[in-house]
GROMACS .gro file of C-alpha atoms in nm:
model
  323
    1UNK     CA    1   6.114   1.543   1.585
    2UNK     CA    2   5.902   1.641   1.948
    3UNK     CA    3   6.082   1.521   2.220
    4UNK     CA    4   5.873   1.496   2.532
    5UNK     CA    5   5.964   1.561   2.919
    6UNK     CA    6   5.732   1.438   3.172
    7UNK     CA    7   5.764   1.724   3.477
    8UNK     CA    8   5.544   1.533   3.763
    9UNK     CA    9   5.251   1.348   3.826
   10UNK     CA   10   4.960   1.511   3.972
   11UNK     CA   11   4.625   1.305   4.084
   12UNK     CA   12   4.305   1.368   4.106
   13UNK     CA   13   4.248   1.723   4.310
   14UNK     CA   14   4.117   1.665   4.641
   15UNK     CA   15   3.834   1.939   4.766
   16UNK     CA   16   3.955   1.922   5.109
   17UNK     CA   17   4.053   2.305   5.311
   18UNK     CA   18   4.451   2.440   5.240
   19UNK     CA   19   4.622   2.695   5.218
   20UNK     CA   20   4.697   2.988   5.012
   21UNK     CA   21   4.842   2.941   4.653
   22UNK     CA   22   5.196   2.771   4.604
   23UNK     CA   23   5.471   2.856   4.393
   24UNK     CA   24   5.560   2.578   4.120
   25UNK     CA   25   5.855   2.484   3.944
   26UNK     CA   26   5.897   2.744   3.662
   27UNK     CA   27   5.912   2.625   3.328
   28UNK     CA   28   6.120   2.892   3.211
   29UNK     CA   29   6.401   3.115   3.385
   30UNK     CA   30   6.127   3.389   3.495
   31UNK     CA   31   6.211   3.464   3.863
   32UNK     CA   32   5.890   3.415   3.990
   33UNK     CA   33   5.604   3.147   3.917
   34UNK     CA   34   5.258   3.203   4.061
   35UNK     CA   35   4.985   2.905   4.095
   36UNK     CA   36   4.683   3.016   4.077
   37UNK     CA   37   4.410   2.808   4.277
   38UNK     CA   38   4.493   2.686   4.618
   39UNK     CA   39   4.434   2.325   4.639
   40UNK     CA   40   4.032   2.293   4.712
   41UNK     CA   41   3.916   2.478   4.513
   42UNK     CA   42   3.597   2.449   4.341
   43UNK     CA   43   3.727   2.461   3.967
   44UNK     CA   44   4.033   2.195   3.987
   45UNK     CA   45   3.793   1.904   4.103
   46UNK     CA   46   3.803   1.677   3.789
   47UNK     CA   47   3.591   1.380   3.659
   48UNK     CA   48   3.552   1.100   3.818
   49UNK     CA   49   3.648   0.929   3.511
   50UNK     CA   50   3.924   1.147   3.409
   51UNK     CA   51   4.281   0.971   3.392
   52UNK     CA   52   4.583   1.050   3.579
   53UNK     CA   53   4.770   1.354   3.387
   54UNK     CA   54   5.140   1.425   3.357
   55UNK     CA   55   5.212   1.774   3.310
   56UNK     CA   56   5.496   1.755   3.006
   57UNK     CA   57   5.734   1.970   2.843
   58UNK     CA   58   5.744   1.951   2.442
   59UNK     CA   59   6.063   2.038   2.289
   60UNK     CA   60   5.998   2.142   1.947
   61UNK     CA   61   6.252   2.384   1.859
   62UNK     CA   62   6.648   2.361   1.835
   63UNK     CA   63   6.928   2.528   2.102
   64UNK     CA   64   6.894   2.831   1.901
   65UNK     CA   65   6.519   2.890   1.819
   66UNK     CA   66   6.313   2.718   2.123
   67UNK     CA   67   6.012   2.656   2.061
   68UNK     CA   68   5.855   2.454   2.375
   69UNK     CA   69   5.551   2.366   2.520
   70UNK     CA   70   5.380   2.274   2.759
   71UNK     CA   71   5.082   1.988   2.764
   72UNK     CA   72   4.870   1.773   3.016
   73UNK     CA   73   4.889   2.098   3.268
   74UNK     CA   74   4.797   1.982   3.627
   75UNK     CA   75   4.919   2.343   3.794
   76UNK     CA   76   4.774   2.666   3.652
   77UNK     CA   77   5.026   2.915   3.713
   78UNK     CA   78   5.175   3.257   3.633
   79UNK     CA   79   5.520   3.287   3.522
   80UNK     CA   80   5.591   3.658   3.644
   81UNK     CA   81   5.855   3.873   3.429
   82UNK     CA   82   5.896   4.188   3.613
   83UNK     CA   83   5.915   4.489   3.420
   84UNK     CA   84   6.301   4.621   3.439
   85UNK     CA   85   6.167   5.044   3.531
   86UNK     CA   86   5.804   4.939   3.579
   87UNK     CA   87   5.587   5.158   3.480
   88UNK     CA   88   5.285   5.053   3.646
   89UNK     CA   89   5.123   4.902   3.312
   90UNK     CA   90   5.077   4.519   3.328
   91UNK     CA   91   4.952   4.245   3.114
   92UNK     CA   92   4.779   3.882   3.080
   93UNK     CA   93   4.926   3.696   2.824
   94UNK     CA   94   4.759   3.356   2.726
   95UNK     CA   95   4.967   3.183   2.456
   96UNK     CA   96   4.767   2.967   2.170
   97UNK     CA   97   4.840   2.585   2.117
   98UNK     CA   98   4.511   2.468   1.992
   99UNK     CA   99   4.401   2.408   2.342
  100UNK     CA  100   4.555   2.086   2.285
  101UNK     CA  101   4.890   2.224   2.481
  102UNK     CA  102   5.046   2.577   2.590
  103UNK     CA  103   5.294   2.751   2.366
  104UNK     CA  104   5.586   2.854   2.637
  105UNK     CA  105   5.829   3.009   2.391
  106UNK     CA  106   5.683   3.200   2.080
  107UNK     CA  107   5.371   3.306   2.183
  108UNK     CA  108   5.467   3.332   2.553
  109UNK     CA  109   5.825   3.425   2.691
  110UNK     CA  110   5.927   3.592   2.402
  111UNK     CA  111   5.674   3.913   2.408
  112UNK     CA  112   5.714   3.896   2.766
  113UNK     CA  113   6.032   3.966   2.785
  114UNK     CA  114   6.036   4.237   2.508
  115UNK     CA  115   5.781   4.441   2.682
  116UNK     CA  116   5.904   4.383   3.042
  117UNK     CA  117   6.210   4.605   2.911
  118UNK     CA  118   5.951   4.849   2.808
  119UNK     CA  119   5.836   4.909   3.122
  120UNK     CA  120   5.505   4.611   3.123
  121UNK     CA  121   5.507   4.393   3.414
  122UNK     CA  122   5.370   4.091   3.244
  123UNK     CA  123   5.228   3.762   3.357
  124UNK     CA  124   5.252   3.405   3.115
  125UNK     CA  125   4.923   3.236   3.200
  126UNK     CA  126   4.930   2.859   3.173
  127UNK     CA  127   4.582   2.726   3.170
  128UNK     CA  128   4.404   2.416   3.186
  129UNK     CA  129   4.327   2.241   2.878
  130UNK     CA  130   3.938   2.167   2.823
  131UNK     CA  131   3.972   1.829   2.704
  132UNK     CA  132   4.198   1.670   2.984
  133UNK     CA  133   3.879   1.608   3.255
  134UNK     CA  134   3.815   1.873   3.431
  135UNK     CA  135   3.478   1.896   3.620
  136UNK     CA  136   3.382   2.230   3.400
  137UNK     CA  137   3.507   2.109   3.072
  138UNK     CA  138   3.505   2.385   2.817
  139UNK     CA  139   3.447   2.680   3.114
  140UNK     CA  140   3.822   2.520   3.261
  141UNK     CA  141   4.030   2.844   3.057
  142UNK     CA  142   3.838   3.089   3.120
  143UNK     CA  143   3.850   3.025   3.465
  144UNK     CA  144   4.189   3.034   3.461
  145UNK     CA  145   4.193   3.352   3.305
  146UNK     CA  146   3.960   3.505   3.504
  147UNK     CA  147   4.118   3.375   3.758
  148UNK     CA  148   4.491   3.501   3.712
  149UNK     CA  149   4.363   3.875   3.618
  150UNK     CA  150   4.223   3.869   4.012
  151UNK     CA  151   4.549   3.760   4.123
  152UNK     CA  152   4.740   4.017   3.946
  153UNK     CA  153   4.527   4.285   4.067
  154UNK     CA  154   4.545   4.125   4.418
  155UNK     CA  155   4.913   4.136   4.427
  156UNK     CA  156   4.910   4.456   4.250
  157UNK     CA  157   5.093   4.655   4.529
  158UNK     CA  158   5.415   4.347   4.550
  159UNK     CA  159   5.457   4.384   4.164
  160UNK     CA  160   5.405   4.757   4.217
  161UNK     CA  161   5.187   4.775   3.928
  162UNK     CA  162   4.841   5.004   3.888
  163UNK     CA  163   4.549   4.768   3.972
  164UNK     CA  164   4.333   4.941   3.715
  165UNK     CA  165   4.583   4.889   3.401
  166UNK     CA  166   4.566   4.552   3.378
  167UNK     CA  167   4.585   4.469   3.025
  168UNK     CA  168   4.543   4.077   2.825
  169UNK     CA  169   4.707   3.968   2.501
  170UNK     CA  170   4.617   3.622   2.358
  171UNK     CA  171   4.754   3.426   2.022
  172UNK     CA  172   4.505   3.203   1.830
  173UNK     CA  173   4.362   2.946   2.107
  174UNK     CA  174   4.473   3.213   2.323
  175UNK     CA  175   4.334   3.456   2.144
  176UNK     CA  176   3.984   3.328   2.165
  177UNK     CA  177   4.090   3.258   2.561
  178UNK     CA  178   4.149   3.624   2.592
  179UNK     CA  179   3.821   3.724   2.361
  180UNK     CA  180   3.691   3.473   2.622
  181UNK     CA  181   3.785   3.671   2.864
  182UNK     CA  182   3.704   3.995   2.725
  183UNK     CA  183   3.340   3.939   2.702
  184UNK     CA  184   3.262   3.737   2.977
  185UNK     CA  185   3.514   3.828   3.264
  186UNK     CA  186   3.158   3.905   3.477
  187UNK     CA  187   3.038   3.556   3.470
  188UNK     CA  188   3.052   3.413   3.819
  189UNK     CA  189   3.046   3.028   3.794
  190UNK     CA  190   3.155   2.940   4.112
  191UNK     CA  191   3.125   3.111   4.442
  192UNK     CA  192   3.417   3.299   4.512
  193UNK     CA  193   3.725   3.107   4.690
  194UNK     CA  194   3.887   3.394   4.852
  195UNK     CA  195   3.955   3.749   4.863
  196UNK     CA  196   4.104   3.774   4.501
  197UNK     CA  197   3.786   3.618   4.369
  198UNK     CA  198   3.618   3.928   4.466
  199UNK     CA  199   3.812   4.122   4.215
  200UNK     CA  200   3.707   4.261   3.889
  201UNK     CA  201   3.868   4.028   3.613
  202UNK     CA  202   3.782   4.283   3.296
  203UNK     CA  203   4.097   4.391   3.098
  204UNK     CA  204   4.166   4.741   3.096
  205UNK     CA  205   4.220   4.651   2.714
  206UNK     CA  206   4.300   4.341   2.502
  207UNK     CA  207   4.505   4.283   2.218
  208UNK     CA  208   4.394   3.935   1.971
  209UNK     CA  209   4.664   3.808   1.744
  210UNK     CA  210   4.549   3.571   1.457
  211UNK     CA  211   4.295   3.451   1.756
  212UNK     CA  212   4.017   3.186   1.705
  213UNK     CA  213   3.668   3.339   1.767
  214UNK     CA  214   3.412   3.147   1.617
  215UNK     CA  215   3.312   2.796   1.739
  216UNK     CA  216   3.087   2.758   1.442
  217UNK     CA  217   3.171   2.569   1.080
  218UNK     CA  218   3.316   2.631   0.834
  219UNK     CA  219   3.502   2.944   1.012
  220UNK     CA  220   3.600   2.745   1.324
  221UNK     CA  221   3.944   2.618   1.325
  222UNK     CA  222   3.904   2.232   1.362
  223UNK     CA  223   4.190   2.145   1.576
  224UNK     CA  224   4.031   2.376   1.898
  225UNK     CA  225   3.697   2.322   1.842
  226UNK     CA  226   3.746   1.981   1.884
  227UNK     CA  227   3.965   2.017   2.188
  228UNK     CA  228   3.678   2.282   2.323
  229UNK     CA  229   3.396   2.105   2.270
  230UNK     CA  230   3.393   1.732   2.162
  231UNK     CA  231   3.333   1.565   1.852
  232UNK     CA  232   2.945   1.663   1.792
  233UNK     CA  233   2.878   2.019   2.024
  234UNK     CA  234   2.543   2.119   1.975
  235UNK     CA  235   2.446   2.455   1.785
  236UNK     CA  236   2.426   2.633   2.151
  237UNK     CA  237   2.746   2.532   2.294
  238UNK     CA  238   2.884   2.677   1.939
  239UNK     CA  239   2.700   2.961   2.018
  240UNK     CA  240   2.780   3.045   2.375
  241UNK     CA  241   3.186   2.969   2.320
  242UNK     CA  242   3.176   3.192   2.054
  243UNK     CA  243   3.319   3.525   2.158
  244UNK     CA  244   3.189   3.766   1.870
  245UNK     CA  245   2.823   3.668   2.001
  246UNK     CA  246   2.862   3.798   2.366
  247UNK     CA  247   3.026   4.166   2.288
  248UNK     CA  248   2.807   4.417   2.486
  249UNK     CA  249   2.903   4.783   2.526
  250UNK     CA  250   3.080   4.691   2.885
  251UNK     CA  251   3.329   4.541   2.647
  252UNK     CA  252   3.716   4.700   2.682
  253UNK     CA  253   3.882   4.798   2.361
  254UNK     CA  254   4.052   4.595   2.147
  255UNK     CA  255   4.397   4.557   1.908
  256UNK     CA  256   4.324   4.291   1.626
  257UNK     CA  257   4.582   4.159   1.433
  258UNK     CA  258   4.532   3.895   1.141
  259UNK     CA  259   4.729   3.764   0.826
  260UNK     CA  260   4.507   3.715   0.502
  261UNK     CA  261   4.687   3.383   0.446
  262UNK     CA  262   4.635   3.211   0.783
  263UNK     CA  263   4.558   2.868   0.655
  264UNK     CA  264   4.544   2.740   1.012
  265UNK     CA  265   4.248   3.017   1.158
  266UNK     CA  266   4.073   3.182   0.908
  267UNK     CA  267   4.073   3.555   0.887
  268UNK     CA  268   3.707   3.576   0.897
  269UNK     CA  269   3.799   3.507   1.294
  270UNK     CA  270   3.874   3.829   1.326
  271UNK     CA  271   3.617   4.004   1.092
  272UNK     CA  272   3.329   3.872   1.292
  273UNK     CA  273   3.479   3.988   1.611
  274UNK     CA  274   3.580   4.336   1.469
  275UNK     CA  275   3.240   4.363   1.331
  276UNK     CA  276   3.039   4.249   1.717
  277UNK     CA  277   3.249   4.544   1.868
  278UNK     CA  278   3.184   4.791   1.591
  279UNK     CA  279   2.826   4.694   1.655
  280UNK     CA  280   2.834   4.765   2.015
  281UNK     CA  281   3.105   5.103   1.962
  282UNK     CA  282   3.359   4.909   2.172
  283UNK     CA  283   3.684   5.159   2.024
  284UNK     CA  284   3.904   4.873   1.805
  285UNK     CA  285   4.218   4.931   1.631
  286UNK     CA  286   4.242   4.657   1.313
  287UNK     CA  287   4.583   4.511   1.151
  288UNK     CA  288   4.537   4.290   0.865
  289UNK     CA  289   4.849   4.149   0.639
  290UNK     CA  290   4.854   4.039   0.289
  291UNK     CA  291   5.132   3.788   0.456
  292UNK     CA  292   5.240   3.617   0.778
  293UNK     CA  293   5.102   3.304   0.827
  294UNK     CA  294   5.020   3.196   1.119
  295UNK     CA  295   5.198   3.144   1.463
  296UNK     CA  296   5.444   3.418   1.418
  297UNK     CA  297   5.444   3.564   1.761
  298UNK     CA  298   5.787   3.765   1.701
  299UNK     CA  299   6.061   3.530   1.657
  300UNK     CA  300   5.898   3.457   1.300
  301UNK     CA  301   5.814   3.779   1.179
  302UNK     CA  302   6.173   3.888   1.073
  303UNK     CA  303   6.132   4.054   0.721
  304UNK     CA  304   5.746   4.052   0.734
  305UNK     CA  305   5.561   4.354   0.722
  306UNK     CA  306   5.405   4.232   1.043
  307UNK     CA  307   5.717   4.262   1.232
  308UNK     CA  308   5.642   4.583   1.367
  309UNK     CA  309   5.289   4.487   1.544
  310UNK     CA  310   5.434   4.513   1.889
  311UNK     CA  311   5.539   4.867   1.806
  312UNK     CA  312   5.171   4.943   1.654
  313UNK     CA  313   5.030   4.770   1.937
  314UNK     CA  314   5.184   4.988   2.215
  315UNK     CA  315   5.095   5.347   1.999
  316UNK     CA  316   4.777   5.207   2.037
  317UNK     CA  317   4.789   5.095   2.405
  318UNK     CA  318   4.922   5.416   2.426
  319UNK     CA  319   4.651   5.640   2.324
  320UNK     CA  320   4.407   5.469   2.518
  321UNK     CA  321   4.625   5.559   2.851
  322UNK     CA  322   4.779   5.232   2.924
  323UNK     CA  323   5.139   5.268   2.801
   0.00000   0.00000   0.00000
């Protein structure tokens, strides 16, 4: 059974002048939580129509495997986990959740904190969902992707991390955030807010575990596309939210990861994206399982063959200079 915390009420955004970002209430017991847009500006302005939201906590685990998330989200924020000998490596992490909510746990705190003892300053991005009125609608993640990587790099010198080695992981809806991301991180939509905005918000590399990609039927997992785009999107908003169709040779390279029995997101996700950066020789590194499932983050890959893709992933990262 979910049970469901309200955690505040949050109106509709005002576009008046303020002041630099604020820290929020952590959802988690990371020491530090970063929002990311100071209030006015451009991209939290929402509908006009849009009703009041209540960012909540879903509790859908037990005491001893939590499994939380996190739904309605009014704040965008960072929750920091600061890497125990840092190493100057850091990393975006966007956790999946159909866009219909934010996976804290599995898909978020849980790799965090394994490669923050590695060395890996990493960040927890909680974005926006598309579907709860925001004034850009299906653009509202990816500006809060693009967003956070600009703030990392920003406050590169506090988390004494190497501005350049900014890295982004994403898991299913998160995955195709990060794929998002990937391909698009040039795309200005919105004049630039402040000094952060002016910062380059392409991964050094990015890592896409059991992600959605395609926006297009009968690939497209329903549940996102739905959340995405609305009932009936036409053939070029398909299209254009599609990440495999806007690789280009400026694209970083990329760790893919995929189980052959997914029955949420089809494996052919990942095939059409491995196949767009093959096409454009963006260097990839591919992992696909015989078994897995899907949403196995860590916690859930104990006795799987795929319980060694963190290790794989940092070889990887390593050879490419990141690690």
């Amino acid at each position: 059974m979910l049970i469901v915390i309200a955690l505040l009420f949050t109106p509709v955004v005002s576009a008046q002048s303020s002041p630099a970002p604020r820290a929020v209430q952590a959802v988690s017991a990371s020491e530090q939580t970063i929002e990311l847009w100071p209030t006015g500006a451009e991209p939290l302005l929402r509908r006009a129509d849009a009703l009041p939201l209540a960012q909540t906590i879903i509790e859908r685990g037990s005491p001893t495997a939590p499994d939380r998330a996190l739904t309605e989200i009014t704040r965008p924020h960072l929750a920091v986990f600061r890497a125990e000998k840092p190493n100057g490596a850091a990393v975006l992490i966007a956790p999946g959740g159909g866009y219909r909510w934010v996976v804290i746990d599995r898909e978020g705190f849980e790799i965090a904190r394994w490669l923050a003892a590695r060395g890996v300053t990493t960040f927890v991005l909680f974005y926006r969902l598309p579907s709860d009125g925001w004034m850009d609608g299906p653009d509202t993640p990816f500006l809060d992707a693009q967003r956070a990587m600009r703030v990392i790099r920003h406050r590169a010198e506090e988390f004494h991390i190497d501005p350049a080695r900014v890295a982004a992981m994403g898991f299913s809806a998160g995955g195709h955030l990060v794929a998002d991301l990937t391909t698009r991180f040039d795309q200005q939509k919105n004049k630039p807010f402040d000094a952060a905005d002016r910062l380059s918000a392409r991964p050094f590399l990015s890592a896409l575990l059991y992600p959605v990609i395609s926006m297009q039927r009968p690939v497209a997992h329903a549940g996102s596309r739905e959340k995405l785009l609305g009932s009936n999107p036409t053939p070029e908003m398909e299209r254009r939210h599609s990440p495999n169709f806007a690789v280009s040779r400026n694209t970083p390279p990329c760790f893919l990861l995929h189980a052959e029995d997914d029955t949420a997101v089809p494996i052919e996700n990942t095939l059409l994206f491995r196949a767009a950066l093959a096409a454009n020789k963006v260097p990839s590194e591919t992992h696909l399982y015989a078994t897995g499932g899907h949403g196995f983050g860590m916690s859930r890959t104990t006795g799987k063959p795929v319980a060694d893709w963190q290790e794989l992933f940092l070889r990887w990262a390593r050879g490419h200079g990141w690690y």
